[in-house]
Amino acid sequence: MKKIIAAVNALSFSEQELDSYKYIADKARGKLTILFLENLAGESILQPLETGYIGYDALFAESAKARQEKADSNRKKLVRYFQDNCMEVTVRSLSGVPANEVLKETRFADLLLIKNTTSFSVWQDSNPPLFIREMLTDAQCPVMVLPEATHYLREIIFTYNGTFSSMFAIRQFTQLFDGLSGTPVKVVHIVEGDDKKVPNGRLLKEYLGHHYEEVTYLTREGRASGELMALTIHGENSVMTFGAYGRSKASRFFHRSDADCLLRTTNIPLFITHP
């Protein structure tokens, strides 16, 4: 059984978020572990200023004790919610720096789930939040970024440009979600340069034919983020894959700025992984 981990802010989460994590874990036929990120050492969250750094406790009057009490109360609510809904999960409380704690866990997991607005910043955070960007860049397992509420998956969108990273993401998703063979697949090839031919198209079709019953192929020209956004902007029942996020200066399916644009605007799960 696959090990699926989900990062939850102990001071801020919703029942819809928890439902989404359990739904995706079930689709992967995995066991869900909730990483309950308490971040009680608030002073470890720092923000740069012209005059130096300001810590969490310098900005908020709320004491560490109060945060601990709130985290304890929320943990009980979280456990009770899963119990009341007959959902079997493991809950692990982690009190260190959230990004460090989660990255360590990803080395020993098959998939990381995170909500697209998860943030531990004491200031107004970027969009997508810094925590999300750190996970996408440094996680040691595939990451799926979810909207607040995840709808039933009725379509898989594979982004592809012939690179190892784009095919690696397709393979990783296929191996993790091996129960979705009956779900329609759409392969989107964004043309790079003058050659409109799908790179290694015969081999790609052969591979996908082993795993999926219904596969269609689309070729698009233009900026990747815009073309992909047009495919997903009105949809809620799709999941999209792409490879590489901010790790290499080499040609990727689209640049990090394009990926950030999709993270900001789409309302579907995005599956991202690195070779």
Short mmCIF file of C-alpha atoms in Angstrom, two decimals:
data_model
loop_
_atom_site.label_atom_id
_atom_site.label_comp_id
_atom_site.label_asym_id
_atom_site.label_seq_id
_atom_site.Cartn_x
_atom_site.Cartn_y
_atom_site.Cartn_z
CA MET A 1 0.00 0.00 0.00
CA LYS A 2 1.33 3.42 -0.96
CA LYS A 3 2.27 5.97 1.68
CA ILE A 4 0.50 9.29 1.09
CA ILE A 5 1.32 12.28 3.30
CA ALA A 6 -0.67 15.52 3.58
CA ALA A 7 0.59 18.77 5.10
CA VAL A 8 -1.95 20.50 7.35
CA ASN A 9 -1.55 23.83 9.15
CA ALA A 10 -2.52 23.02 12.75
CA LEU A 11 -3.94 26.51 13.25
CA SER A 12 -5.94 26.74 10.01
CA PHE A 13 -7.64 23.98 8.03
CA SER A 14 -11.10 23.03 6.79
CA GLU A 15 -13.18 19.89 6.55
CA GLN A 16 -13.21 20.24 2.75
CA GLU A 17 -9.42 20.18 2.80
CA LEU A 18 -9.40 16.97 4.85
CA ASP A 19 -11.98 15.37 2.55
CA SER A 20 -9.81 16.20 -0.47
CA TYR A 21 -6.76 14.54 1.04
CA LYS A 22 -8.65 11.37 1.88
CA TYR A 23 -10.28 11.25 -1.57
CA ILE A 24 -6.95 11.48 -3.40
CA ALA A 25 -5.30 8.96 -1.07
CA ASP A 26 -8.14 6.52 -1.76
CA LYS A 27 -7.77 7.07 -5.52
CA ALA A 28 -4.09 6.14 -5.18
CA ARG A 29 -5.10 3.15 -3.06
CA GLY A 30 -2.79 4.41 -0.33
CA LYS A 31 -2.72 4.95 3.41
CA LEU A 32 -3.01 8.61 4.44
CA THR A 33 -0.75 10.20 7.05
CA ILE A 34 -1.64 13.74 8.14
CA LEU A 35 1.39 15.88 9.01
CA PHE A 36 -0.14 18.16 11.63
CA LEU A 37 2.21 21.16 11.48
CA GLU A 38 1.99 23.01 14.77
CA ASN A 39 4.86 25.47 14.18
CA LEU A 40 4.90 26.24 17.89
CA ALA A 41 8.41 27.67 17.77
CA GLY A 42 7.01 30.81 16.21
CA GLU A 43 10.27 32.65 16.41
CA SER A 44 11.65 30.34 13.74
CA ILE A 45 9.49 32.03 11.12
CA LEU A 46 11.43 35.11 10.11
CA GLN A 47 10.74 37.90 7.67
CA PRO A 48 13.54 40.02 6.19
CA LEU A 49 13.46 43.76 6.81
CA GLU A 50 15.87 46.52 5.92
CA THR A 51 17.01 46.64 9.51
CA GLY A 52 17.29 42.89 10.05
CA TYR A 53 14.73 40.20 10.86
CA ILE A 54 11.50 40.15 12.80
CA GLY A 55 10.19 36.92 14.30
CA TYR A 56 6.67 35.61 14.77
CA ASP A 57 6.39 36.51 18.46
CA ALA A 58 7.51 40.08 17.84
CA LEU A 59 4.52 40.56 15.55
CA PHE A 60 1.77 38.81 17.49
CA ALA A 61 0.75 39.08 21.12
CA GLU A 62 -0.59 35.56 21.02
CA SER A 63 1.68 33.51 23.23
CA ALA A 64 3.27 30.16 22.49
CA LYS A 65 1.00 28.70 25.14
CA ALA A 66 -2.11 29.99 23.38
CA ARG A 67 -0.92 28.58 20.08
CA GLN A 68 -0.28 25.24 21.75
CA GLU A 69 -3.78 25.21 23.20
CA LYS A 70 -5.31 26.02 19.83
CA ALA A 71 -3.23 23.36 18.10
CA ASP A 72 -4.25 20.76 20.72
CA SER A 73 -7.90 21.68 20.30
CA ASN A 74 -7.68 21.53 16.51
CA ARG A 75 -5.94 18.18 16.62
CA LYS A 76 -8.83 16.72 18.62
CA LYS A 77 -11.29 18.16 16.09
CA LEU A 78 -9.30 16.70 13.21
CA VAL A 79 -9.09 13.22 14.75
CA ARG A 80 -12.77 13.31 15.68
CA TYR A 81 -13.74 14.36 12.16
CA PHE A 82 -11.98 11.40 10.60
CA GLN A 83 -13.41 9.03 13.21
CA ASP A 84 -16.97 10.33 12.75
CA ASN A 85 -16.66 9.79 9.00
CA CYS A 86 -15.11 6.32 9.37
CA MET A 87 -11.90 7.45 7.66
CA GLU A 88 -8.78 5.56 8.69
CA VAL A 89 -5.79 7.89 8.82
CA THR A 90 -2.61 8.40 10.82
CA VAL A 91 -2.04 11.81 12.43
CA ARG A 92 1.51 12.91 13.25
CA SER A 93 2.11 16.16 15.14
CA LEU A 94 5.25 18.07 14.14
CA SER A 95 6.34 21.18 16.01
CA GLY A 96 9.42 22.28 14.06
CA VAL A 97 9.78 24.59 11.07
CA PRO A 98 7.01 23.40 8.69
CA ALA A 99 9.02 23.35 5.45
CA ASN A 100 11.91 21.45 7.07
CA GLU A 101 9.59 18.93 8.70
CA VAL A 102 7.68 18.17 5.52
CA LEU A 103 10.72 17.96 3.26
CA LYS A 104 12.24 15.38 5.59
CA GLU A 105 9.05 13.33 5.42
CA THR A 106 8.94 13.42 1.61
CA ARG A 107 12.07 11.27 1.40
CA PHE A 108 10.03 8.43 2.87
CA ALA A 109 6.71 8.93 1.08
CA ASP A 110 5.16 8.12 -2.28
CA LEU A 111 3.14 11.32 -2.63
CA LEU A 112 2.76 14.67 -0.83
CA LEU A 113 -0.61 16.44 -0.82
CA ILE A 114 -0.89 20.16 -0.05
CA LYS A 115 -3.63 22.76 -0.39
CA ASN A 116 -2.79 25.53 -2.85
CA THR A 117 -3.13 28.29 -0.22
CA THR A 118 -1.19 26.66 2.62
CA SER A 119 1.01 29.30 4.26
CA PHE A 120 2.88 29.85 7.49
CA SER A 121 3.94 33.40 6.75
CA VAL A 122 3.26 36.13 9.30
CA TRP A 123 3.04 38.69 6.53
CA GLN A 124 0.78 38.70 3.51
CA ASP A 125 2.24 35.83 1.51
CA SER A 126 2.97 35.53 -2.19
CA ASN A 127 0.68 33.70 -4.58
CA PRO A 128 1.47 30.84 -4.72
CA PRO A 129 2.71 30.91 -1.11
CA LEU A 130 6.38 30.45 -0.30
CA PHE A 131 5.65 27.15 1.45
CA ILE A 132 4.08 25.74 -1.72
CA ARG A 133 7.00 26.88 -3.87
CA GLU A 134 9.51 25.32 -1.46
CA MET A 135 7.67 22.00 -1.59
CA LEU A 136 7.54 22.00 -5.39
CA THR A 137 11.22 22.81 -5.69
CA ASP A 138 12.71 20.60 -2.98
CA ALA A 139 10.30 17.73 -2.22
CA GLN A 140 11.83 14.28 -2.68
CA CYS A 141 8.59 12.67 -3.82
CA PRO A 142 5.83 13.73 -6.23
CA VAL A 143 3.62 16.59 -5.04
CA MET A 144 -0.06 17.16 -5.75
CA VAL A 145 -1.33 20.68 -5.11
CA LEU A 146 -5.07 20.70 -4.42
CA PRO A 147 -7.76 23.38 -4.40
CA GLU A 148 -9.85 23.86 -1.26
CA ALA A 149 -12.40 21.33 -2.52
CA THR A 150 -11.41 18.53 -4.89
CA HIS A 151 -14.19 17.26 -7.16
CA TYR A 152 -14.50 13.76 -8.57
CA LEU A 153 -11.74 13.10 -11.09
CA ARG A 154 -13.24 12.43 -14.52
CA GLU A 155 -10.32 13.44 -16.75
CA ILE A 156 -6.52 13.21 -16.69
CA ILE A 157 -4.49 15.83 -18.55
CA PHE A 158 -0.90 14.88 -19.30
CA THR A 159 1.35 17.73 -20.45
CA TYR A 160 4.10 16.53 -22.76
CA ASN A 161 6.93 17.99 -24.81
CA GLY A 162 9.18 14.98 -25.30
CA THR A 163 11.53 15.77 -22.42
CA PHE A 164 12.48 13.26 -19.77
CA SER A 165 10.86 15.39 -17.06
CA SER A 166 7.45 15.54 -18.77
CA MET A 167 7.46 11.77 -19.40
CA PHE A 168 8.72 11.09 -15.89
CA ALA A 169 5.70 12.94 -14.46
CA ILE A 170 3.35 10.89 -16.65
CA ARG A 171 4.93 7.62 -15.52
CA GLN A 172 4.93 8.60 -11.85
CA PHE A 173 1.26 9.54 -11.96
CA THR A 174 0.37 6.36 -13.83
CA GLN A 175 2.19 4.19 -11.31
CA LEU A 176 0.71 5.98 -8.30
CA PHE A 177 -2.84 6.04 -9.62
CA ASP A 178 -2.92 2.64 -11.27
CA GLY A 179 -6.64 2.30 -10.62
CA LEU A 180 -7.57 5.09 -13.05
CA SER A 181 -7.17 3.09 -16.26
CA GLY A 182 -10.79 3.73 -17.18
CA THR A 183 -10.51 7.51 -16.77
CA PRO A 184 -10.28 9.42 -20.08
CA VAL A 185 -6.82 10.85 -20.77
CA LYS A 186 -5.96 13.97 -22.74
CA VAL A 187 -2.32 14.42 -23.80
CA VAL A 188 -1.45 18.05 -24.49
CA HIS A 189 1.62 18.76 -26.61
CA ILE A 190 2.69 22.40 -26.67
CA VAL A 191 4.81 23.08 -29.75
CA GLU A 192 8.33 24.31 -29.00
CA GLY A 193 10.00 25.76 -32.08
CA ASP A 194 8.92 24.97 -35.63
CA ASP A 195 8.44 21.21 -35.35
CA LYS A 196 4.77 20.41 -34.64
CA LYS A 197 5.34 16.66 -34.55
CA VAL A 198 4.82 14.99 -31.16
CA PRO A 199 8.31 13.85 -30.04
CA ASN A 200 8.51 10.05 -29.90
CA GLY A 201 4.79 9.94 -30.51
CA ARG A 202 4.71 6.23 -31.38
CA LEU A 203 6.43 5.24 -28.14
CA LEU A 204 4.22 7.56 -26.10
CA LYS A 205 1.04 6.07 -27.59
CA GLU A 206 2.36 2.57 -27.01
CA TYR A 207 3.09 3.29 -23.35
CA LEU A 208 -0.25 4.95 -22.63
CA GLY A 209 -2.06 2.21 -24.51
CA HIS A 210 -0.79 -0.26 -21.92
CA HIS A 211 -2.34 1.72 -19.07
CA TYR A 212 -5.42 3.63 -20.27
CA GLU A 213 -8.51 2.72 -22.25
CA GLU A 214 -9.25 6.12 -23.80
CA VAL A 215 -6.49 8.57 -24.84
CA THR A 216 -6.79 11.65 -27.06
CA TYR A 217 -3.98 13.91 -28.26
CA LEU A 218 -4.00 17.69 -28.63
CA THR A 219 -1.29 19.88 -30.14
CA ARG A 220 -1.24 23.57 -29.21
CA GLU A 221 0.93 26.52 -30.19
CA GLY A 222 1.64 29.51 -27.98
CA ARG A 223 2.67 30.10 -24.40
CA ALA A 224 2.15 26.93 -22.39
CA SER A 225 0.43 28.52 -19.40
CA GLY A 226 -2.14 30.28 -21.57
CA GLU A 227 -2.95 27.19 -23.62
CA LEU A 228 -3.27 24.97 -20.56
CA MET A 229 -5.31 27.54 -18.67
CA ALA A 230 -7.79 27.63 -21.53
CA LEU A 231 -8.25 23.86 -21.16
CA THR A 232 -8.87 23.97 -17.42
CA ILE A 233 -10.32 27.36 -16.53
CA HIS A 234 -13.92 26.13 -16.61
CA GLY A 235 -13.23 22.58 -15.48
CA GLU A 236 -13.29 21.15 -11.96
CA ASN A 237 -13.06 17.42 -12.59
CA SER A 238 -9.59 17.17 -14.13
CA VAL A 239 -6.11 16.56 -12.81
CA MET A 240 -3.04 17.82 -14.67
CA THR A 241 0.58 16.66 -14.57
CA PHE A 242 3.79 18.46 -15.39
CA GLY A 243 7.46 17.89 -14.68
CA ALA A 244 10.14 20.10 -13.15
CA TYR A 245 9.57 23.25 -11.10
CA GLY A 246 12.38 25.74 -10.72
CA ARG A 247 15.25 23.23 -10.60
CA SER A 248 16.92 23.73 -13.94
CA LYS A 249 17.66 26.50 -16.39
CA ALA A 250 17.27 24.05 -19.23
CA SER A 251 14.12 23.98 -21.34
CA ARG A 252 11.19 22.71 -19.30
CA PHE A 253 7.59 22.20 -20.37
CA PHE A 254 7.07 25.72 -19.21
CA HIS A 255 8.97 28.08 -17.02
CA ARG A 256 8.45 28.49 -13.30
CA SER A 257 6.52 31.72 -13.90
CA ASP A 258 4.11 29.79 -16.10
CA ALA A 259 3.68 27.13 -13.44
CA ASP A 260 2.99 29.81 -10.83
CA CYS A 261 0.35 31.29 -13.12
CA LEU A 262 -1.44 27.96 -13.32
CA LEU A 263 -1.18 27.46 -9.56
CA ARG A 264 -2.83 30.85 -9.05
CA THR A 265 -5.68 30.44 -11.49
CA THR A 266 -6.69 26.80 -11.94
CA ASN A 267 -9.17 25.06 -9.68
CA ILE A 268 -7.96 21.51 -10.29
CA PRO A 269 -5.29 19.31 -8.71
CA LEU A 270 -1.82 19.75 -10.20
CA PHE A 271 0.62 16.84 -10.03
CA ILE A 272 4.27 17.91 -10.15
CA THR A 273 7.39 15.85 -9.83
CA HIS A 274 11.10 15.86 -10.67
CA PRO A 275 13.35 13.18 -12.16
#
